[in-house]
Coordinates of C-alpha atoms in Angstrom, one line a residue:
Chain H
X1 CA 79.1 -33.7 -95.6
X2 CA 75.4 -33.3 -96.0
X3 CA 74.1 -30.4 -98.0
X4 CA 72.3 -27.7 -96.1
X5 CA 68.8 -27.4 -97.6
X6 CA 67.5 -24.8 -95.1
X7 CA 66.5 -21.4 -96.7
X8 CA 69.1 -18.7 -96.1
X9 CA 67.1 -16.7 -93.5
X10 CA 66.5 -20.0 -91.6
X11 CA 70.2 -20.6 -91.3
X12 CA 70.9 -17.1 -89.8
X13 CA 67.8 -17.6 -87.6
X14 CA 69.0 -20.9 -86.3
X15 CA 72.5 -19.6 -85.8
X16 CA 71.3 -16.6 -83.8
X17 CA 68.9 -18.7 -81.7
X18 CA 71.8 -21.1 -80.9
X19 CA 74.0 -18.2 -79.8
X20 CA 71.3 -16.9 -77.6
X21 CA 70.6 -20.3 -76.1
X22 CA 74.3 -20.8 -75.4
X23 CA 74.5 -17.4 -73.7
X24 CA 76.9 -15.9 -76.3
X25 CA 74.3 -13.3 -76.9
X26 CA 72.8 -12.1 -73.6
X27 CA 70.0 -9.6 -72.7
X28 CA 71.2 -6.1 -73.6
X29 CA 73.8 -7.4 -76.1
X30 CA 73.8 -5.9 -79.6
X31 CA 73.2 -8.3 -82.4
X32 CA 75.8 -8.1 -85.3
X33 CA 74.7 -5.8 -88.0
X34 CA 72.8 -6.9 -91.2
X35 CA 75.9 -6.4 -93.2
X36 CA 78.1 -8.4 -90.8
X37 CA 75.6 -11.3 -90.7
X38 CA 75.1 -11.3 -94.4
X39 CA 78.9 -11.5 -95.0
X40 CA 79.4 -14.1 -92.3
X41 CA 76.8 -16.5 -93.8
X42 CA 77.4 -15.5 -97.5
X43 CA 73.7 -14.5 -98.0
X44 CA 71.8 -11.4 -98.9
X45 CA 70.9 -8.6 -96.4
X46 CA 67.2 -9.3 -97.2
X47 CA 67.5 -12.8 -95.8
X48 CA 69.2 -11.5 -92.7
X49 CA 66.3 -9.0 -92.4
X50 CA 63.8 -11.9 -92.5
X51 CA 65.5 -13.6 -89.7
X52 CA 65.7 -10.5 -87.6
X53 CA 62.0 -9.9 -88.2
X54 CA 61.1 -13.3 -86.8
X55 CA 63.2 -12.6 -83.7
X56 CA 61.5 -9.2 -83.3
X57 CA 58.0 -10.6 -83.8
X58 CA 58.6 -13.2 -81.2
X59 CA 59.9 -10.7 -78.7
X60 CA 63.4 -12.0 -78.6
X61 CA 65.1 -8.8 -79.9
X62 CA 64.2 -5.2 -80.0
X63 CA 65.1 -2.9 -82.9
X64 CA 66.2 0.5 -81.6
X65 CA 66.9 2.9 -84.5
X66 CA 69.4 4.1 -85.3
X67 CA 71.5 2.3 -82.7
X68 CA 70.9 -1.3 -83.7
X69 CA 69.2 -4.5 -82.8
X70 CA 69.5 -5.7 -79.2
X71 CA 68.6 -8.9 -77.2
X72 CA 65.6 -7.9 -75.1
X73 CA 65.7 -8.0 -71.4
X74 CA 62.5 -9.7 -70.3
X75 CA 60.8 -7.6 -67.6
X76 CA 60.3 -9.1 -64.2
X77 CA 57.1 -11.1 -64.2
X78 CA 54.5 -10.4 -61.6
X79 CA 52.9 -13.7 -60.5
X80 CA 49.2 -13.5 -60.0
X81 CA 47.9 -16.3 -57.8
X82 CA 44.2 -16.1 -57.7
X83 CA 43.7 -19.4 -55.8
X84 CA 45.4 -17.9 -52.8
X85 CA 44.9 -14.2 -53.5
X86 CA 41.1 -14.2 -53.5
X87 CA 40.9 -16.0 -50.1
X88 CA 43.6 -13.6 -48.7
X89 CA 41.5 -10.7 -49.8
X90 CA 38.4 -12.2 -48.2
X91 CA 40.3 -12.8 -44.9
X92 CA 41.6 -9.3 -45.1
X93 CA 38.1 -7.8 -45.2
X94 CA 37.8 -8.8 -41.5
X95 CA 40.9 -6.9 -40.4
X96 CA 41.0 -3.5 -38.8
X97 CA 41.5 -0.4 -40.9
X98 CA 45.1 -0.1 -39.7
X99 CA 45.9 -3.7 -40.8
X100 CA 44.2 -3.3 -44.1
X101 CA 46.1 0.0 -44.7
X102 CA 49.5 -1.7 -44.5
X103 CA 49.4 -3.6 -47.8
X104 CA 47.4 -4.4 -50.9
X105 CA 47.1 -7.4 -53.2
X106 CA 49.3 -5.8 -56.0
X107 CA 52.1 -5.0 -53.6
X108 CA 51.8 -8.5 -52.2
X109 CA 52.2 -10.2 -55.5
X110 CA 54.6 -7.9 -57.3
X111 CA 57.0 -7.9 -54.3
X112 CA 57.1 -4.1 -54.7
X113 CA 56.2 -1.9 -51.9
X114 CA 53.5 0.8 -52.1
X115 CA 56.0 3.5 -52.9
X116 CA 57.1 1.7 -56.1
X117 CA 53.6 1.4 -57.5
X118 CA 51.7 4.1 -59.2
X119 CA 48.0 3.4 -58.8
X120 CA 45.1 5.2 -60.5
X121 CA 41.4 4.7 -60.2
X122 CA 38.5 6.4 -61.9
X123 CA 34.8 5.8 -61.1
X124 CA 31.8 6.7 -63.3
X125 CA 28.1 5.8 -63.3
X126 CA 27.0 4.3 -66.6
X127 CA 24.4 1.9 -68.0
X128 CA 25.3 -1.6 -69.0
X129 CA 25.6 -2.5 -72.7
X130 CA 24.9 -6.0 -74.1
X131 CA 28.3 -7.4 -73.1
X132 CA 28.4 -6.1 -69.6
X133 CA 24.7 -7.1 -69.0
X134 CA 25.5 -10.6 -70.1
X135 CA 28.4 -10.8 -67.7
X136 CA 26.6 -9.4 -64.8
X137 CA 23.4 -11.3 -65.5
X138 CA 21.3 -8.0 -65.5
X139 CA 19.0 -6.4 -68.0
X140 CA 20.6 -4.2 -70.7
X141 CA 20.5 -0.6 -69.6
X142 CA 20.9 -1.4 -65.9
X143 CA 22.7 1.3 -63.9
X144 CA 26.2 0.2 -63.0
X145 CA 29.3 1.6 -61.3
X146 CA 32.2 1.4 -63.7
X147 CA 35.7 1.6 -62.1
X148 CA 38.9 1.8 -64.2
X149 CA 42.1 0.9 -62.5
X150 CA 45.7 1.0 -63.7
X151 CA 48.9 0.0 -61.9
X152 CA 52.3 1.1 -63.1
X153 CA 55.7 0.2 -61.8
X154 CA 57.4 3.5 -61.1
X155 CA 60.9 2.1 -61.4
X156 CA 60.5 0.5 -64.9
X157 CA 57.7 2.8 -66.1
X158 CA 55.8 -0.1 -67.4
X159 CA 52.1 -0.7 -66.9
X160 CA 51.6 -3.9 -64.8
X161 CA 48.0 -4.2 -65.5
X162 CA 44.7 -2.4 -66.2
X163 CA 41.2 -3.3 -65.4
X164 CA 37.6 -2.3 -65.8
X165 CA 35.3 -3.3 -63.0
X166 CA 31.5 -3.2 -63.1
X167 CA 29.1 -3.5 -60.1
X168 CA 25.3 -3.1 -60.4
X169 CA 24.7 0.3 -58.8
X170 CA 21.9 -0.9 -56.5
X171 CA 24.4 -3.1 -54.7
X172 CA 26.8 -0.2 -53.7
X173 CA 24.6 2.9 -53.6
X174 CA 23.8 2.3 -49.9
X175 CA 27.3 3.5 -49.1
X176 CA 28.2 6.9 -50.7
X177 CA 31.9 6.3 -49.9
X178 CA 31.8 3.5 -52.5
X179 CA 30.8 5.9 -55.3
X180 CA 33.7 8.2 -54.8
X181 CA 37.1 7.4 -56.4
X182 CA 38.9 9.8 -54.1
X183 CA 38.6 7.0 -51.5
X184 CA 41.0 4.9 -53.7
X185 CA 43.2 3.0 -53.1
X186 CA 40.6 1.5 -50.7
X187 CA 42.3 -0.3 -47.9
X188 CA 41.2 -3.9 -48.3
X189 CA 40.0 -3.6 -51.9
X190 CA 36.7 -4.7 -53.4
X191 CA 35.9 -7.5 -51.1
X192 CA 36.1 -5.1 -48.1
X193 CA 34.1 -2.5 -50.1
X194 CA 31.3 -4.9 -50.7
X195 CA 31.3 -6.0 -47.1
X196 CA 30.3 -2.5 -46.1
X197 CA 27.0 -3.0 -47.8
X198 CA 26.5 -6.5 -46.4
X199 CA 27.8 -8.5 -49.3
X200 CA 29.9 -11.6 -48.7
X201 CA 31.7 -13.0 -51.7
X202 CA 31.3 -16.8 -51.9
X203 CA 33.3 -17.7 -55.0
X204 CA 35.2 -16.1 -57.8
X205 CA 35.7 -17.5 -61.3
X206 CA 38.4 -16.4 -63.8
X207 CA 38.0 -16.9 -67.5
X208 CA 41.4 -16.5 -69.2
X209 CA 41.9 -15.5 -72.9
X210 CA 45.0 -14.4 -74.7
X211 CA 45.2 -12.2 -77.7
X212 CA 47.6 -9.7 -79.4
X213 CA 47.1 -6.2 -78.1
X214 CA 45.5 -3.5 -80.3
X215 CA 47.7 -0.6 -81.5
X216 CA 46.2 1.6 -78.8
X217 CA 46.9 -0.9 -76.0
X218 CA 50.4 -1.4 -77.3
X219 CA 51.2 2.3 -77.2
X220 CA 49.4 3.2 -74.0
X221 CA 50.8 0.2 -72.0
X222 CA 54.2 0.2 -73.7
X223 CA 53.9 -3.4 -74.9
X224 CA 56.7 -4.4 -77.2
X225 CA 56.1 -6.2 -80.5
X226 CA 55.6 -9.9 -80.1
X227 CA 54.0 -9.7 -76.7
X228 CA 50.4 -11.0 -76.2
X229 CA 47.9 -9.8 -73.7
X230 CA 46.2 -11.9 -71.0
X231 CA 42.5 -11.0 -70.7
X232 CA 41.1 -12.2 -67.4
X233 CA 37.3 -12.0 -67.0
X234 CA 36.7 -12.2 -63.3
X235 CA 33.3 -12.8 -61.9
X236 CA 32.4 -12.6 -58.2
X237 CA 29.4 -14.3 -56.8
X238 CA 28.0 -13.7 -53.3
X239 CA 26.6 -16.2 -50.8
X240 CA 23.1 -15.6 -52.2
X241 CA 24.3 -16.6 -55.7
X242 CA 24.2 -13.1 -57.2
X243 CA 26.9 -11.8 -59.5
X244 CA 28.1 -8.8 -57.5
X245 CA 31.1 -7.7 -59.6
X246 CA 32.6 -8.4 -63.0
X247 CA 36.1 -7.2 -64.0
X248 CA 38.0 -7.4 -67.2
X249 CA 41.7 -7.4 -66.4
X250 CA 44.4 -6.8 -69.0
X251 CA 47.9 -8.0 -68.2
X252 CA 50.8 -7.8 -70.8
X253 CA 52.1 -11.4 -71.0
X254 CA 55.8 -10.4 -70.9
X255 CA 55.3 -9.1 -67.3
X256 CA 52.7 -11.5 -65.9
X257 CA 52.2 -15.1 -65.2
X258 CA 49.2 -16.8 -63.6
X259 CA 49.2 -19.6 -61.1
X260 CA 46.2 -21.7 -60.0
X261 CA 46.4 -24.5 -57.5
X262 CA 43.7 -27.1 -57.4
X263 CA 43.4 -29.3 -54.3
X264 CA 41.8 -32.7 -54.9
X265 CA 39.7 -34.7 -52.5
X266 CA 41.5 -37.6 -50.8
X267 CA 40.3 -41.1 -51.6
X268 CA 38.7 -42.8 -48.6
X269 CA 40.3 -45.7 -46.9
X270 CA 39.6 -48.9 -48.8
X271 CA 39.0 -46.9 -52.0
X272 CA 41.7 -47.4 -54.5
X273 CA 42.0 -47.6 -58.3
X274 CA 44.1 -49.9 -60.4
X275 CA 41.4 -52.3 -61.5
Chain X
X1 CA 33.8 20.8 -88.7
X2 CA 36.9 19.7 -86.9
X3 CA 39.9 18.7 -88.9
X4 CA 40.8 15.0 -89.0
X5 CA 44.4 14.8 -87.7
X6 CA 44.5 11.0 -87.8
X7 CA 47.2 9.5 -90.1
X8 CA 45.7 8.1 -93.4
X9 CA 46.1 4.4 -92.4
X10 CA 44.4 5.1 -89.1
X11 CA 41.4 6.5 -90.8
X12 CA 40.9 3.3 -93.0
X13 CA 41.6 1.1 -89.9
X14 CA 39.0 2.9 -87.8
X15 CA 36.5 2.7 -90.7
X16 CA 37.1 -1.0 -91.2
X17 CA 36.9 -1.7 -87.5
X18 CA 33.6 0.2 -87.2
X19 CA 32.2 -1.7 -90.2
X20 CA 33.2 -5.0 -88.4
X21 CA 31.7 -3.9 -85.1
X22 CA 28.5 -2.9 -86.8
X23 CA 28.3 -6.3 -88.5
X24 CA 28.5 -4.8 -92.0
X25 CA 31.6 -7.0 -92.5
X26 CA 31.0 -10.4 -91.1
X27 CA 33.2 -13.5 -90.7
X28 CA 33.9 -14.9 -94.2
X29 CA 33.1 -11.6 -96.0
X30 CA 35.7 -10.2 -98.4
X31 CA 37.2 -6.8 -97.4
X32 CA 37.1 -4.3 -100.3
X33 CA 40.3 -4.3 -102.3
X34 CA 43.3 -2.0 -101.7
X35 CA 42.3 0.0 -104.8
X36 CA 38.7 0.4 -103.7
X37 CA 39.6 1.5 -100.2
X38 CA 42.3 3.9 -101.4
X39 CA 39.9 5.6 -103.8
X40 CA 37.1 5.7 -101.2
X41 CA 39.3 7.4 -98.6
X42 CA 41.3 9.4 -101.1
X43 CA 44.6 8.0 -99.8
X44 CA 47.5 5.9 -101.1
X45 CA 47.4 2.1 -101.5
X46 CA 50.4 2.0 -99.2
X47 CA 48.3 3.5 -96.4
X48 CA 45.6 1.0 -97.0
X49 CA 48.2 -1.8 -96.9
X50 CA 49.3 -0.5 -93.4
X51 CA 45.7 -0.8 -92.1
X52 CA 45.2 -4.3 -93.5
X53 CA 48.5 -5.3 -92.0
X54 CA 47.3 -4.3 -88.5
X55 CA 44.1 -6.2 -89.0
X56 CA 46.0 -9.3 -90.1
X57 CA 48.5 -9.1 -87.3
X58 CA 45.7 -8.9 -84.8
X59 CA 44.0 -11.9 -86.3
X60 CA 40.9 -10.0 -87.5
X61 CA 41.4 -10.7 -91.2
X62 CA 43.1 -13.4 -93.2
X63 CA 44.9 -12.6 -96.5
X64 CA 44.3 -15.4 -99.0
X65 CA 46.3 -14.9 -102.2
X66 CA 45.3 -14.3 -104.9
X67 CA 41.6 -14.3 -103.8
X68 CA 41.6 -11.3 -101.5
X69 CA 41.4 -10.4 -97.8
X70 CA 38.6 -12.0 -95.7
X71 CA 37.2 -11.4 -92.2
X72 CA 38.4 -14.4 -90.2
X73 CA 35.9 -16.9 -88.8
X74 CA 37.2 -17.5 -85.3
X75 CA 37.4 -21.3 -84.6
X76 CA 35.2 -22.8 -81.8
X77 CA 37.0 -22.4 -78.5
X78 CA 37.5 -25.4 -76.3
X79 CA 37.0 -24.5 -72.7
X80 CA 39.6 -26.0 -70.4
X81 CA 38.3 -26.0 -66.8
X82 CA 41.0 -27.4 -64.6
X83 CA 39.3 -26.7 -61.3
X84 CA 36.6 -29.3 -62.2
X85 CA 38.5 -31.3 -64.7
X86 CA 41.3 -32.5 -62.4
X87 CA 38.8 -33.7 -59.7
X88 CA 36.7 -35.4 -62.4
X89 CA 39.8 -37.2 -63.6
X90 CA 40.6 -38.3 -60.1
X91 CA 37.1 -39.6 -59.5
X92 CA 37.2 -41.4 -62.8
X93 CA 40.3 -43.3 -61.7
X94 CA 38.1 -45.3 -59.4
X95 CA 35.6 -46.4 -62.1
X96 CA 35.6 -49.7 -63.9
X97 CA 37.4 -50.1 -67.2
X98 CA 34.1 -50.0 -69.1
X99 CA 33.1 -46.7 -67.6
X100 CA 36.6 -45.2 -68.1
X101 CA 36.5 -46.4 -71.7
X102 CA 33.4 -44.4 -72.5
X103 CA 34.8 -40.9 -72.5
X104 CA 38.0 -38.9 -72.0
X105 CA 38.7 -35.4 -70.7
X106 CA 39.3 -33.8 -74.2
X107 CA 36.0 -35.2 -75.5
X108 CA 34.3 -34.0 -72.4
X109 CA 35.6 -30.4 -72.7
X110 CA 35.5 -30.0 -76.5
X111 CA 32.0 -31.3 -76.8
X112 CA 33.3 -33.5 -79.6
X113 CA 32.9 -37.2 -79.4
X114 CA 35.8 -39.6 -79.7
X115 CA 35.3 -40.1 -83.5
X116 CA 35.9 -36.4 -84.1
X117 CA 39.2 -36.3 -82.4
X118 CA 42.5 -37.6 -83.7
X119 CA 44.8 -38.4 -80.8
X120 CA 48.4 -39.3 -80.9
X121 CA 50.8 -40.4 -78.2
X122 CA 54.5 -41.2 -78.3
X123 CA 56.6 -42.4 -75.3
X124 CA 60.4 -42.4 -74.9
X125 CA 62.8 -42.9 -72.1
X126 CA 65.2 -40.0 -71.7
X127 CA 67.2 -38.2 -69.1
X128 CA 66.1 -34.9 -67.5
X129 CA 67.8 -31.7 -68.6
X130 CA 68.2 -28.6 -66.3
X131 CA 64.7 -27.3 -67.1
X132 CA 62.8 -30.6 -66.5
X133 CA 64.9 -31.5 -63.4
X134 CA 64.0 -28.1 -61.9
X135 CA 60.3 -28.7 -62.7
X136 CA 60.3 -32.3 -61.3
X137 CA 62.5 -31.5 -58.4
X138 CA 65.0 -34.2 -59.3
X139 CA 68.8 -34.3 -60.0
X140 CA 69.8 -33.4 -63.5
X141 CA 70.3 -36.6 -65.6
X142 CA 67.5 -38.5 -63.8
X143 CA 65.8 -41.1 -66.0
X144 CA 62.3 -39.9 -67.0
X145 CA 59.5 -41.1 -69.1
X146 CA 58.7 -38.4 -71.7
X147 CA 55.3 -38.6 -73.3
X148 CA 54.3 -36.4 -76.3
X149 CA 50.6 -36.0 -76.9
X150 CA 48.7 -34.2 -79.7
X151 CA 44.9 -33.8 -80.2
X152 CA 43.5 -32.7 -83.5
X153 CA 39.9 -32.0 -84.5
X154 CA 39.3 -34.1 -87.6
X155 CA 36.5 -31.9 -88.9
X156 CA 38.4 -28.6 -88.8
X157 CA 41.9 -30.1 -89.2
X158 CA 43.2 -27.8 -86.5
X159 CA 45.4 -28.9 -83.6
X160 CA 43.5 -28.4 -80.4
X161 CA 46.6 -28.8 -78.2
X162 CA 49.9 -30.5 -77.7
X163 CA 51.7 -31.5 -74.6
X164 CA 54.9 -33.0 -73.3
X165 CA 54.6 -34.9 -70.1
X166 CA 57.5 -36.0 -67.9
X167 CA 57.3 -38.6 -65.1
X168 CA 60.4 -39.8 -63.1
X169 CA 60.9 -43.3 -64.4
X170 CA 61.2 -45.0 -61.0
X171 CA 57.6 -44.0 -60.4
X172 CA 56.1 -45.9 -63.3
X173 CA 58.6 -48.7 -64.1
X174 CA 56.8 -51.1 -61.8
X175 CA 54.1 -51.4 -64.4
X176 CA 55.4 -52.2 -67.9
X177 CA 52.0 -51.3 -69.4
X178 CA 52.8 -47.6 -68.5
X179 CA 55.9 -47.6 -70.6
X180 CA 54.2 -48.7 -73.9
X181 CA 52.5 -46.0 -76.0
X182 CA 50.5 -48.7 -77.8
X183 CA 48.3 -48.6 -74.6
X184 CA 47.2 -45.0 -75.4
X185 CA 44.7 -43.5 -75.3
X186 CA 44.7 -45.0 -71.8
X187 CA 41.2 -45.2 -70.4
X188 CA 41.1 -42.9 -67.4
X189 CA 44.3 -40.9 -68.3
X190 CA 47.3 -40.1 -66.2
X191 CA 45.7 -40.2 -62.8
X192 CA 44.4 -43.7 -63.4
X193 CA 47.8 -44.7 -64.9
X194 CA 49.5 -43.4 -61.7
X195 CA 47.0 -45.2 -59.5
X196 CA 48.2 -48.6 -60.9
X197 CA 51.5 -48.0 -59.3
X198 CA 50.0 -46.9 -56.0
X199 CA 50.2 -43.1 -56.6
X200 CA 47.3 -40.9 -55.5
X201 CA 47.5 -37.3 -56.8
X202 CA 46.7 -34.8 -54.0
X203 CA 46.9 -31.4 -55.8
X204 CA 47.7 -30.0 -59.2
X205 CA 49.0 -26.6 -59.9
X206 CA 48.9 -24.7 -63.3
X207 CA 51.3 -21.9 -64.2
X208 CA 50.0 -20.1 -67.2
X209 CA 52.1 -18.1 -69.7
X210 CA 51.3 -16.7 -73.1
X211 CA 53.7 -16.0 -75.9
X212 CA 53.7 -15.8 -79.7
X213 CA 54.3 -19.1 -81.3
X214 CA 57.6 -19.9 -83.0
X215 CA 57.6 -20.3 -86.8
X216 CA 57.7 -24.1 -86.4
X217 CA 54.8 -24.1 -84.0
X218 CA 52.8 -21.8 -86.3
X219 CA 53.3 -24.1 -89.2
X220 CA 52.8 -27.4 -87.5
X221 CA 49.7 -26.4 -85.5
X222 CA 48.3 -24.3 -88.3
X223 CA 48.1 -21.2 -86.1
X224 CA 47.2 -18.0 -88.1
X225 CA 49.1 -14.7 -87.8
X226 CA 48.1 -12.7 -84.7
X227 CA 47.3 -15.7 -82.5
X228 CA 49.3 -16.2 -79.3
X229 CA 49.9 -19.5 -77.6
X230 CA 49.0 -20.5 -74.0
X231 CA 51.7 -22.4 -72.3
X232 CA 50.4 -24.3 -69.2
X233 CA 53.0 -25.8 -66.9
X234 CA 51.0 -28.4 -65.0
X235 CA 52.6 -30.0 -61.9
X236 CA 51.0 -32.9 -60.1
X237 CA 51.9 -33.6 -56.5
X238 CA 51.0 -36.9 -54.7
X239 CA 49.7 -37.4 -51.1
X240 CA 53.3 -37.9 -50.0
X241 CA 54.2 -34.4 -51.3
X242 CA 56.3 -35.7 -54.2
X243 CA 56.1 -34.2 -57.7
X244 CA 54.9 -37.2 -59.8
X245 CA 54.3 -35.5 -63.2
X246 CA 55.1 -32.3 -65.0
X247 CA 53.5 -31.4 -68.3
X248 CA 54.0 -28.5 -70.6
X249 CA 50.8 -27.9 -72.5
X250 CA 50.5 -25.7 -75.7
X251 CA 47.1 -24.4 -76.6
X252 CA 46.7 -21.9 -79.5
X253 CA 44.7 -19.0 -77.9
X254 CA 42.2 -18.7 -80.8
X255 CA 40.8 -22.1 -80.0
X256 CA 41.1 -22.3 -76.3
X257 CA 40.0 -20.5 -73.2
X258 CA 40.8 -21.4 -69.6
X259 CA 38.4 -21.3 -66.6
X260 CA 39.2 -21.5 -63.0
X261 CA 36.7 -21.3 -60.2
X262 CA 37.9 -20.4 -56.7
X263 CA 35.5 -21.2 -53.8
X264 CA 36.0 -19.1 -50.7
X265 CA 35.6 -20.0 -47.0
X266 CA 32.4 -18.7 -45.5
X267 CA 32.6 -16.2 -42.7
X268 CA 31.5 -17.6 -39.4
X269 CA 28.4 -16.4 -37.7
X270 CA 29.1 -13.2 -35.8
X271 CA 32.1 -12.5 -38.0
X272 CA 31.5 -9.7 -40.3
X273 CA 33.5 -6.9 -41.9
X274 CA 32.6 -3.2 -42.4
X275 CA 34.5 -1.6 -39.6

């Protein structure tokens, strides 16, 4: 028999992870108590606590006081697929109002219908700070329309995502309807809104970062410990090469995944590699 | 004067965050000690510790014992741009060996030259488990070539990324060179390797997740507290519609960002929205 040189907390941790992997501990199940685990492994309660902390910090378990520690049920992930979504939104801008009214991008991707989603939008006119000016490619202090969106799943009560969108005011102020958040949710979304002032979006680029949420974000979006946040910086460029919108989109990573598909150009006949 | 109802730790936290935002505390600077902050705010050292913990958990500060607490210097981020990278790799597969030898995708994106990067590759033949079979669209137990890559920046000593790549063995076993990791780094990378056995990649899709690293990952990749991990599941499909490679790529999110650009189809003349 080989001696076990692992530290005590590591032995409990490995044991619990094996039980979870094997399905002996399933989402919703209660983890044995500190006392039980300490006795079972012949180690101190402090060591057990260390192992539980690792599982909590990595989002595997949830500590619900005074009930106990439970295996977390991962929420359903909403797949965001920009490589098809953005073209779908562009095509949709050409449809009639009735067709545009029938569905939106969030409903399409979450698989939820409109009745399951709580949507909120708030508009305000503001002036661009250094960060936003840089993103929009405008002078600092430029007038912009700031739009704040939030989408919540009514059933689960969890925030699916939040975003701040910025548009240089001179682009949209030709159509007063675009300045009034009572017109939200706007059938057809931003690409349709922009089309009403003659703007055709030509390409959209997403910059993706991930970080831990701040305490405020964690509380307001009900993000559990051990869950990072995706930050998507989305930039829309029109056919004249102008940046017409910049959004910063926050998606808690336990309920979101991103998917991008990159088509490649075919080699011509006679072209081939391998040399 | 309005009374300040914020909990004690929140007051120190807000104060420190303001000092960082204003640039009074810059990367590398030492944060005042627990005792100093407690005295300054007239609160307990325990409350100060709570605030420091939040800053540490969100990757803002680093606690270096016994020296003190320091504002973290964020590492340089490597930008991964799959929407241009994958096409660049495909084009490169057509180049001569000399041209392919001159640079690789990691050097291209990190801006580091080959001498600054430590690259390791390990190959092994294995059989696919449930997860890999699902990703490759093959029967469980299929023979696959598993390749493990790791790229480290020599200057900073930090791991830039790690990946596990899987290819059904029957695709590559026609060329024995593809089964030998002593041929790595292979000039031209996977797309060129596949081209030597007649495979042309037609599209690549990336599924992006973010999670906190495990304890092992944190230690082996030197990932500080409060830094999530990007997990990119990359699937390559050839012109016959077959999945020819699946990779799981791990990138610590403090040293990586992802960028995708989505071109949209132009509206035809006479087509316009706004109705």
